[in-house]
Coordinates of C-alpha atoms and ligand atoms in Angstrom, one line a residue:
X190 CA 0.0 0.0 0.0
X191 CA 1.3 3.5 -1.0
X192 CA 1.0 5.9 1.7
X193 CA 1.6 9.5 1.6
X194 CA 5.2 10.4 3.5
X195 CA 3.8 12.9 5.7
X196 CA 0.4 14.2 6.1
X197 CA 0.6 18.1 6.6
X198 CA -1.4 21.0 8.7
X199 CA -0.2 24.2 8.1
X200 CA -0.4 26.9 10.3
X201 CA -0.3 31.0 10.3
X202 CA 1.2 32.3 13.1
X203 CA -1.0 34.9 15.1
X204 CA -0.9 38.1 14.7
X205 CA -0.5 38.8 18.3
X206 CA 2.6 36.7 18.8
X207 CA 4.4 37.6 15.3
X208 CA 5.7 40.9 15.2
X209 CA 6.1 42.2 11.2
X210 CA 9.8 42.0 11.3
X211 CA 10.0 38.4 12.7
X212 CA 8.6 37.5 9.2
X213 CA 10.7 35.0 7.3
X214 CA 14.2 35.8 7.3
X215 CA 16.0 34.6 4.1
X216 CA 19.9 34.8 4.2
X217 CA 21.6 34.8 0.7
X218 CA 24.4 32.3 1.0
X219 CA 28.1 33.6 1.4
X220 CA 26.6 37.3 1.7
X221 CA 28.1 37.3 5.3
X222 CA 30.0 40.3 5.6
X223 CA 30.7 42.0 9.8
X224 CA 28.5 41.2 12.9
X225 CA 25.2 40.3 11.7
X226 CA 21.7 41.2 13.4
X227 CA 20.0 37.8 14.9
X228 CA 16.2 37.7 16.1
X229 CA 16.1 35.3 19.5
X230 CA 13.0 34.2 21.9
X231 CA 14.2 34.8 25.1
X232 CA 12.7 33.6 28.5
X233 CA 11.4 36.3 30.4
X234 CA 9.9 34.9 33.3
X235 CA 9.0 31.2 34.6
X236 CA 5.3 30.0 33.3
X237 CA 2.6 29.9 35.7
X238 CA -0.4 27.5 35.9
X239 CA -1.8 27.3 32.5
X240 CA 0.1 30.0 30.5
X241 CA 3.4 29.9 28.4
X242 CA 2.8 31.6 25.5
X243 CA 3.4 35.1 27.2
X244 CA 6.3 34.1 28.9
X245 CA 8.9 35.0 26.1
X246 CA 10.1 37.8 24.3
X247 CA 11.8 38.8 21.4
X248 CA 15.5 40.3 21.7
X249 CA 17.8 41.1 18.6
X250 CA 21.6 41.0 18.9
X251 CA 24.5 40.7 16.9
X252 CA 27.1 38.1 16.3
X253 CA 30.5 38.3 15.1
X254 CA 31.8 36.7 12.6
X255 CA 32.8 33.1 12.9
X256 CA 36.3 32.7 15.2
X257 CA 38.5 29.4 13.9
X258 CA 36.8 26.2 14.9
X259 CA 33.1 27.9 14.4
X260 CA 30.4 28.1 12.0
X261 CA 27.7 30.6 11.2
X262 CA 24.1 29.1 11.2
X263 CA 21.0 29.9 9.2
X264 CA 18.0 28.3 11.5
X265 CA 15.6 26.6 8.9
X266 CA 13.6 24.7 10.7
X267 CA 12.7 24.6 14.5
X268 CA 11.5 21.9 17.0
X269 CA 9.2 22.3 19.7
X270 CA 9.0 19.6 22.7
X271 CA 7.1 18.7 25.4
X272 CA 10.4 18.9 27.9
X273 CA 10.5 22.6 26.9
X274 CA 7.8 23.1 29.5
X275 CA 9.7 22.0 32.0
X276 CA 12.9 23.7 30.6
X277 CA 11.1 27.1 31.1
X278 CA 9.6 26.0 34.4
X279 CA 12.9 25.8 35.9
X280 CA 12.6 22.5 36.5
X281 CA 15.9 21.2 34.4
X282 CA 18.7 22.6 36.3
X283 CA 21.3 20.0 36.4
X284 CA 24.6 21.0 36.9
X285 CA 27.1 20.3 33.8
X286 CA 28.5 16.9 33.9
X287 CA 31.5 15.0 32.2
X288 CA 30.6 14.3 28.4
X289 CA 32.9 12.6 26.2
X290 CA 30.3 11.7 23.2
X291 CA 27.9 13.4 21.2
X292 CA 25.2 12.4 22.5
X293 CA 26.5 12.8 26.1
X294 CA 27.2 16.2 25.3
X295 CA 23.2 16.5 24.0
X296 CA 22.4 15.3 27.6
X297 CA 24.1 18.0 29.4
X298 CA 22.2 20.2 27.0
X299 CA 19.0 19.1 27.4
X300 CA 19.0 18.9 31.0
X301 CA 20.5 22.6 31.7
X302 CA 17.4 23.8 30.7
X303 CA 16.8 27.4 30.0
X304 CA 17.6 30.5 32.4
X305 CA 15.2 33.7 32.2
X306 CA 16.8 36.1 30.0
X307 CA 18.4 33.3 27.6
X308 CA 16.9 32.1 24.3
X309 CA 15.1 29.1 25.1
X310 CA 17.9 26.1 23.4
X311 CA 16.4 23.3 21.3
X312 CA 17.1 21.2 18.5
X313 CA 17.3 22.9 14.8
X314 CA 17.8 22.2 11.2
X315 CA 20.1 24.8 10.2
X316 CA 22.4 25.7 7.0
X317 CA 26.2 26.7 7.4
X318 CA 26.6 30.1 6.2
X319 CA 29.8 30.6 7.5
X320 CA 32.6 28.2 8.1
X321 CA 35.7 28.3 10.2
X322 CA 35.4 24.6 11.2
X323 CA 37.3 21.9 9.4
X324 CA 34.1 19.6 9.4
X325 CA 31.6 21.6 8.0
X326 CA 31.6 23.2 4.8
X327 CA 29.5 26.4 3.5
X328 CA 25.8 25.0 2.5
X329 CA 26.2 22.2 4.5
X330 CA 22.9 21.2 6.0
X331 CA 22.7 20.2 10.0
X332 CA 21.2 19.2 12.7
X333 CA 22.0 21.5 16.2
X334 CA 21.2 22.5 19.3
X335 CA 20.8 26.2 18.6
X336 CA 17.3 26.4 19.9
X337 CA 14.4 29.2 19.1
X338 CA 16.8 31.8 17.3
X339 CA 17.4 32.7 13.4
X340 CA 21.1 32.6 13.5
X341 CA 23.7 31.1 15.9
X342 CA 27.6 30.5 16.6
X343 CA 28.1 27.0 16.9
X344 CA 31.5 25.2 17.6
X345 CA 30.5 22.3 15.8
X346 CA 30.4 19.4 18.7
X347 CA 26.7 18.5 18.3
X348 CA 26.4 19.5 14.9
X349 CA 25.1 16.3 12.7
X350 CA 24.9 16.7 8.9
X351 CA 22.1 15.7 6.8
X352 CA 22.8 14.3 3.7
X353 CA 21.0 15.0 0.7
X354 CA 17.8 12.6 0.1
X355 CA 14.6 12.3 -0.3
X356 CA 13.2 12.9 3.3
X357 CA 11.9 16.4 4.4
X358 CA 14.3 18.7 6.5
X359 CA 12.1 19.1 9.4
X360 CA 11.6 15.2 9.7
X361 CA 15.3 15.4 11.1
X362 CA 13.5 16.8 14.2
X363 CA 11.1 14.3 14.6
X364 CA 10.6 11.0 13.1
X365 CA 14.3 10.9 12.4
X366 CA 15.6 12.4 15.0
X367 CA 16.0 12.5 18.9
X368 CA 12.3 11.7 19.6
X369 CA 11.9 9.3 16.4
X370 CA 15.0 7.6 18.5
X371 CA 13.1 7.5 21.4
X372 CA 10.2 5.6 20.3
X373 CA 12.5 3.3 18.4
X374 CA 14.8 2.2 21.5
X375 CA 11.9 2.2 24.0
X376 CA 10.0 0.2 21.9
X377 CA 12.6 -2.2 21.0
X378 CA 14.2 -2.4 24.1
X379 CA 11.9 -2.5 27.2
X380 CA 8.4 -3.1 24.6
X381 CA 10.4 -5.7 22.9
X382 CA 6.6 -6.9 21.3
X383 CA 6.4 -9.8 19.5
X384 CA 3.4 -10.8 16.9
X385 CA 1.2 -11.7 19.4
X386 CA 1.2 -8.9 21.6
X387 CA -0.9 -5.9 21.9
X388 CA 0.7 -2.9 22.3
X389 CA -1.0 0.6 23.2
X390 CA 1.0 4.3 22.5
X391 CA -0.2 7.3 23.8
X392 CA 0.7 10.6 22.2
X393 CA 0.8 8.2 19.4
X394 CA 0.7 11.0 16.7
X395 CA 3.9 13.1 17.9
X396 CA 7.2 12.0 16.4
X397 CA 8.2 9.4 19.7
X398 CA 4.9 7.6 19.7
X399 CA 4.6 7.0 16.1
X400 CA 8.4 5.8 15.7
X401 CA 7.0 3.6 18.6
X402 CA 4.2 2.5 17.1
X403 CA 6.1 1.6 13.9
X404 CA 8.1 -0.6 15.9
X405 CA 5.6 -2.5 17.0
X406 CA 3.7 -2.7 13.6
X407 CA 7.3 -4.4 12.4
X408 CA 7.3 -6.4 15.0
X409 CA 3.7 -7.8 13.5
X410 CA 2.0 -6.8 16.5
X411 CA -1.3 -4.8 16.5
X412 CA -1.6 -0.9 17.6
X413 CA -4.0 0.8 19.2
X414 CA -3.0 4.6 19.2
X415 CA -3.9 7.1 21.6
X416 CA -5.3 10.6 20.5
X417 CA -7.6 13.0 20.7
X418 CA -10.7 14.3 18.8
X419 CA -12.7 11.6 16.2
X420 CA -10.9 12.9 13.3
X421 CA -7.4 12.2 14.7
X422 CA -8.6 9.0 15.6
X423 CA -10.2 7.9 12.1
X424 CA -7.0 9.4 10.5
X425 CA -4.9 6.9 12.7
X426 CA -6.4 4.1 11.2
X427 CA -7.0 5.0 7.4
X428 CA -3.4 6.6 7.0
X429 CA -1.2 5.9 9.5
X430 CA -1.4 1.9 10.0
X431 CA -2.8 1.9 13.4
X432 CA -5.0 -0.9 14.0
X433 CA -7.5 1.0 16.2
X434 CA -7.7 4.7 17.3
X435 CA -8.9 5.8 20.8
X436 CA -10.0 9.6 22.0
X437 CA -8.9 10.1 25.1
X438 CA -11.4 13.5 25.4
X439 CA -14.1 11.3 24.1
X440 CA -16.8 10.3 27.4
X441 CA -16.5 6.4 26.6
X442 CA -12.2 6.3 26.0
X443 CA -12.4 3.6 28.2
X444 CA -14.6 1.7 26.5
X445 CA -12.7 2.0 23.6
X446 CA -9.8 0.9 24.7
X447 CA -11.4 -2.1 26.0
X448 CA -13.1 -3.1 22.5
X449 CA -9.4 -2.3 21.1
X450 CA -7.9 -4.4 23.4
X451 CA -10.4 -7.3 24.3
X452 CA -7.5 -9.9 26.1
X453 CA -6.0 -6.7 27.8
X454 CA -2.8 -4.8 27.2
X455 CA 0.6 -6.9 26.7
X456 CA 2.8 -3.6 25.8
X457 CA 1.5 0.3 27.1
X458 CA 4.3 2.9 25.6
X459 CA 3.9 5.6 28.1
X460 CA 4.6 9.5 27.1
X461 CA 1.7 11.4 28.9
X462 CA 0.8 10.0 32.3
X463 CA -2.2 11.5 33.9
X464 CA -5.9 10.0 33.3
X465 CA -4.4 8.3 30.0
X466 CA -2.5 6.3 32.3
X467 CA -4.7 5.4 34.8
X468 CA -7.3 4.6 32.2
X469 CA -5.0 1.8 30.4
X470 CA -3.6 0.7 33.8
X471 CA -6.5 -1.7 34.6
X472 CA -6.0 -3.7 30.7
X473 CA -2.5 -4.1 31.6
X474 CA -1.7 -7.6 31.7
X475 CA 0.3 -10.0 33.5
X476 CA 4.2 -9.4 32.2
X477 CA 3.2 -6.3 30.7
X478 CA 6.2 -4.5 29.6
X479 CA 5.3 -0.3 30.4
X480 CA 8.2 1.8 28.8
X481 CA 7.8 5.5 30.6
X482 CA 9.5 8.1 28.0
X483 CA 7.8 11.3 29.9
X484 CA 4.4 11.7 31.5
X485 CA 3.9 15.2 30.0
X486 CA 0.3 15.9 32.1
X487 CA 2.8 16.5 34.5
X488 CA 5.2 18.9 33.1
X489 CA 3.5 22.4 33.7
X490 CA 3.6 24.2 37.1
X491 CA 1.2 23.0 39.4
X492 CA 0.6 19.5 37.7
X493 CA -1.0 17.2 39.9
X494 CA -1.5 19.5 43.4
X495 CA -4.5 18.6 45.6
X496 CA -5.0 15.4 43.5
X497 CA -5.3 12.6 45.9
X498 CA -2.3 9.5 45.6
X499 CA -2.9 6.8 44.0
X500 CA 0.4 5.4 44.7
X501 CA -0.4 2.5 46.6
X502 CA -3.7 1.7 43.7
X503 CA -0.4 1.3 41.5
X504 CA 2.2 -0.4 43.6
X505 CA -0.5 -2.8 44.8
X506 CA -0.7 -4.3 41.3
X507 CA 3.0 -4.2 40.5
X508 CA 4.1 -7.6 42.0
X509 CA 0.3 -10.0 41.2
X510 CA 0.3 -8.6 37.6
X511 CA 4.4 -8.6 37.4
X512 CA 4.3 -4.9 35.7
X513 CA 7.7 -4.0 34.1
X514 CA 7.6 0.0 34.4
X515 CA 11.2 1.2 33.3
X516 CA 11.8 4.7 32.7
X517 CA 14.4 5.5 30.3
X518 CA 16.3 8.4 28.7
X519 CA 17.0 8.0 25.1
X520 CA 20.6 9.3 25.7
X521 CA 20.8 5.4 27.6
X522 CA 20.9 3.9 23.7
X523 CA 23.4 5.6 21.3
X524 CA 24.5 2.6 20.2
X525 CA 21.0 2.1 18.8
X526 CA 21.4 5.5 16.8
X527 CA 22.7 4.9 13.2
X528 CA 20.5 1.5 13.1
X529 CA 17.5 3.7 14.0
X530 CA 18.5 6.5 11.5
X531 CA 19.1 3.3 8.7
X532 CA 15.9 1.8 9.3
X533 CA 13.6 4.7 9.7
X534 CA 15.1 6.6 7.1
X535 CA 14.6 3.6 4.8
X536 CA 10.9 3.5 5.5
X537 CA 9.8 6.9 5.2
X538 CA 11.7 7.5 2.0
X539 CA 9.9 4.2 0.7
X540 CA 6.6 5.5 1.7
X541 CA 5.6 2.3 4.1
X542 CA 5.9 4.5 6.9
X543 CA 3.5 7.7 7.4
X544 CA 3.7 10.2 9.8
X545 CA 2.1 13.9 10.6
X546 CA 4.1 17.3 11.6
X547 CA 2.0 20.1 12.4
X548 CA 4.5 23.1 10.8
X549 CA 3.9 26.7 12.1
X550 CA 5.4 29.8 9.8
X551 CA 7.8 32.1 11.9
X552 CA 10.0 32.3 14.8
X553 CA 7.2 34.3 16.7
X554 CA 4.4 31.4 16.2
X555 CA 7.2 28.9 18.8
X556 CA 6.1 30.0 21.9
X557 CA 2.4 29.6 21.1
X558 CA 3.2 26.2 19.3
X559 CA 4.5 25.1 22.6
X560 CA 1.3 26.8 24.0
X561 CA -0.7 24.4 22.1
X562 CA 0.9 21.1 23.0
X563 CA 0.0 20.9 26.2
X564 CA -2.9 22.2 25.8
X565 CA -3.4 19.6 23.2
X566 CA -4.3 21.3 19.9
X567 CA -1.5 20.0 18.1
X568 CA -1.2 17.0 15.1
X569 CA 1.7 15.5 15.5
X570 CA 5.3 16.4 15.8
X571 CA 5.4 20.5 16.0
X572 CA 8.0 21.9 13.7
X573 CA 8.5 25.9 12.9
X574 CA 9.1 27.3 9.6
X575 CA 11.8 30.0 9.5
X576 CA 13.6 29.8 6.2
X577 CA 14.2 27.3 3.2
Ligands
LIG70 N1 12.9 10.0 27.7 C1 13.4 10.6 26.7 O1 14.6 10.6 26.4 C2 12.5 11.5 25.8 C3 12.9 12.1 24.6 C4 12.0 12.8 23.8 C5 10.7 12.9 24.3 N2 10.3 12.3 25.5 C6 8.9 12.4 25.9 O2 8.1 11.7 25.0 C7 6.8 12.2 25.1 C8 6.2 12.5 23.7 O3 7.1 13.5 23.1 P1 6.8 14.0 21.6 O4 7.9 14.9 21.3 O5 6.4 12.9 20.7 O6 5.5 14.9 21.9 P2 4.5 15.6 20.9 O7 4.7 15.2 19.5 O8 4.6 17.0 21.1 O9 3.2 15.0 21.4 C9 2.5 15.6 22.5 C10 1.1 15.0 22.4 O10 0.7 14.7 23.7 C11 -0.7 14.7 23.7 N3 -1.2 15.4 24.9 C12 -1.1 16.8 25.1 N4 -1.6 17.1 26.3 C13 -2.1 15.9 26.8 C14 -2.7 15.6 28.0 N5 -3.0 16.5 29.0 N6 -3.0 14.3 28.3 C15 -2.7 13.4 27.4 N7 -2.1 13.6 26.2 C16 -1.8 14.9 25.9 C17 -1.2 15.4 22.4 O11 -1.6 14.4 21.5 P3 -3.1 14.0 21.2 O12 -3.9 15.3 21.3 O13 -3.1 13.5 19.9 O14 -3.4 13.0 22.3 C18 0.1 16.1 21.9 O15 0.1 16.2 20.6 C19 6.8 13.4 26.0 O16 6.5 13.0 27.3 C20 8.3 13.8 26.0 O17 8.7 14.5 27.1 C21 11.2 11.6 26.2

């Protein structure tokens, strides 16, 4: 069956959080001349209960030219990730540690989080402009770490190049990139399904649950996806290769899930938490295998206060049912990387693997982008538009 690569929702940014000069900024290659003027979303103050949006701001400044060992980069293409809640929270604030890889070094990134007054950091797809590095050439296209800004300094050390090929730019963020990697090594790690199993993925549209998902479908095992709104759902199972979609805002979810999943739940790919979780926990059956990559309903301030424990309801269940809940970090597999990046890449660029981005147009739309996933407007993995 010939699928579509990507299914696609556009969206205009606001008016109110798009100022007229944040519009598109296109760089002519090798025009680089002094310092040049860069447009970043800085942190302005931690989010409270319910609001992000307003909590960043625009700030221009002006880099130098490259010094030897940098590049200059053109930001293309922007992620925006649920951890970037508790970035801005305050709640990453790890102190640096040791890192002697890559993806160690990505790590220590990650978990610095953001500090009011900086530009919140985040993975990019950016073009080298500028080149002072013996690894990356002029026009090269990358993957970095240079977060919610049009231009940045780099020195190279978490720098990954894309090669020319069929698959979109911004799928580098997702599907084929750190959170496409996460699905994949949770999945085939602590999931480990086989044919017979039945496997559940909530957040199943965003770029870690459908990688997940995927998984499991080559595994030969059946999916039942996790979404919300009917049309999400229906589009689960007509394009993306799920075997059954459930609404999670919908009054008879459980039920649902129960008709999906008649002999209960064998594998349950956690990324949200909250009532999703305690609505799957009673299908979970005996030797169920739970990988935990985030529980997101818990991310923004004030998650979960006055809500009474159901700790015990849990840890009651653990040892009769034999639950295997592992948490995991998807800096624990970099081994697993380049397989991932062969496998996936293979499968979207052959069309047997679909997947949905939801792409916003402008460095101003980010912050209500991130807005929207946790309020739970988004389609998929959230990419921003800056320039081509
Ligand atoms: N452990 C690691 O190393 C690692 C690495 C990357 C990501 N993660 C985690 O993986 C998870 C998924 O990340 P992602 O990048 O794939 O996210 P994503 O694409 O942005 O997906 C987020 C989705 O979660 C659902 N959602 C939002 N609010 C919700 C709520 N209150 N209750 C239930 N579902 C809600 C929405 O989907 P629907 O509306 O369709 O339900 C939303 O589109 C997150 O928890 C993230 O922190 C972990």
């Amino acid at each position: 069956m010939t699928r579509r690569v990507a299914e696609r929702s556009w969206r205009a940014a606001t008016a109110s959080c798009e100022p007229a000069w944040t519009t598109k900024i296109q760089y002519p290659r090798g025009s680089f001349g002094m310092a040049t003027e860069n447009s970043r979303l800085i942190l302005t103050r931690r989010p409270e209960p319910g609001r992000l949006a307003d909590c960043f701001d625009f700030q221009r400044s002006r880099l130098e030219e490259p010094g030897p060992g940098e590049v200059l980069l053109q930001t293309l293409w922007i992620s925006v990730e649920p951890y970037m809640v508790l970035a801005a929270s305050g709640a990453l604030a790890a102190r640096p540690r040791e890192a002697r890889t890559r993806m160690q070094s990505l790590m220590v990134r990650y978990a610095a989080g953001v500090e009011i007054g900086e530009a919140m950091p985040g993975p990019a797809v950016c073009r080298v402009i500028k080149s002072r590095h013996p690894g990356f050439g002029e026009g090269e296209i990358v993957t970095s770490y240079s977060g919610w800004q049009s231009l940045a300094l780099d020195d190279g050390s978490l720098l990954r190049k894309i090669p020319a090929g069929p698959v979109p730019l911004p799928a580098f963020l997702g599907v084929l990139g750190i959170p496409g990697l996460t699905g994949y090594a949770g999945m085939k790690v602590i999931g480990a399904p086989r044919g017979d199993d039945m496997v559940v993925v909530s957040a199943a549209m965003g770029a870690v649950g459908a990688v997940a998902a995927d998984v499991a479908r080559q595994a030969g095992a059946p999916t039942v996806g996790i979404t919300s709104t009917e049309r999400k759902r229906l589009q689960m199972v007509e394009e993306l290769g799920f075997t059954f979609g459930a609404d999670r805002k919908a009054e008879d979810f459980s039920d649902q899930l129960k008709q999906a999943c008649p002999r209960g739940v064998d594998v349950y790919f956690e990324n949200v938490g909250g009532m999703v979780w305690w609505t799957v926990f009673p299908l979970l059956r005996a030797f169920a295998r739970i990988p935990v990559s985030g529980t997101l309903t818990n991310y923004m301030p004030g998650a979960g206060e006055g809500e009474r424990d159901r700790v015990p309801e849990l840890m009651k269940q653990v040892v009769p049912r034999r639950l295997r809940i592992q948490g995991f970090a998807v800096f624990d597999y970099p081994e697993l990387e380049d397989e991932f990046t062969e496998v996936i890449g293979d499968r979207i660029a052959s069309g047997a693997f679909t997947y949905v981005e939801d792409r916003y147009e402008g460095l101003g739309s980010t912050p209500q982008a991130l807005q929207d996933i946790v309020d739970g407007k988004t389609s998929g993995k959230v990419v921003i538009h800056l320039a081509d």
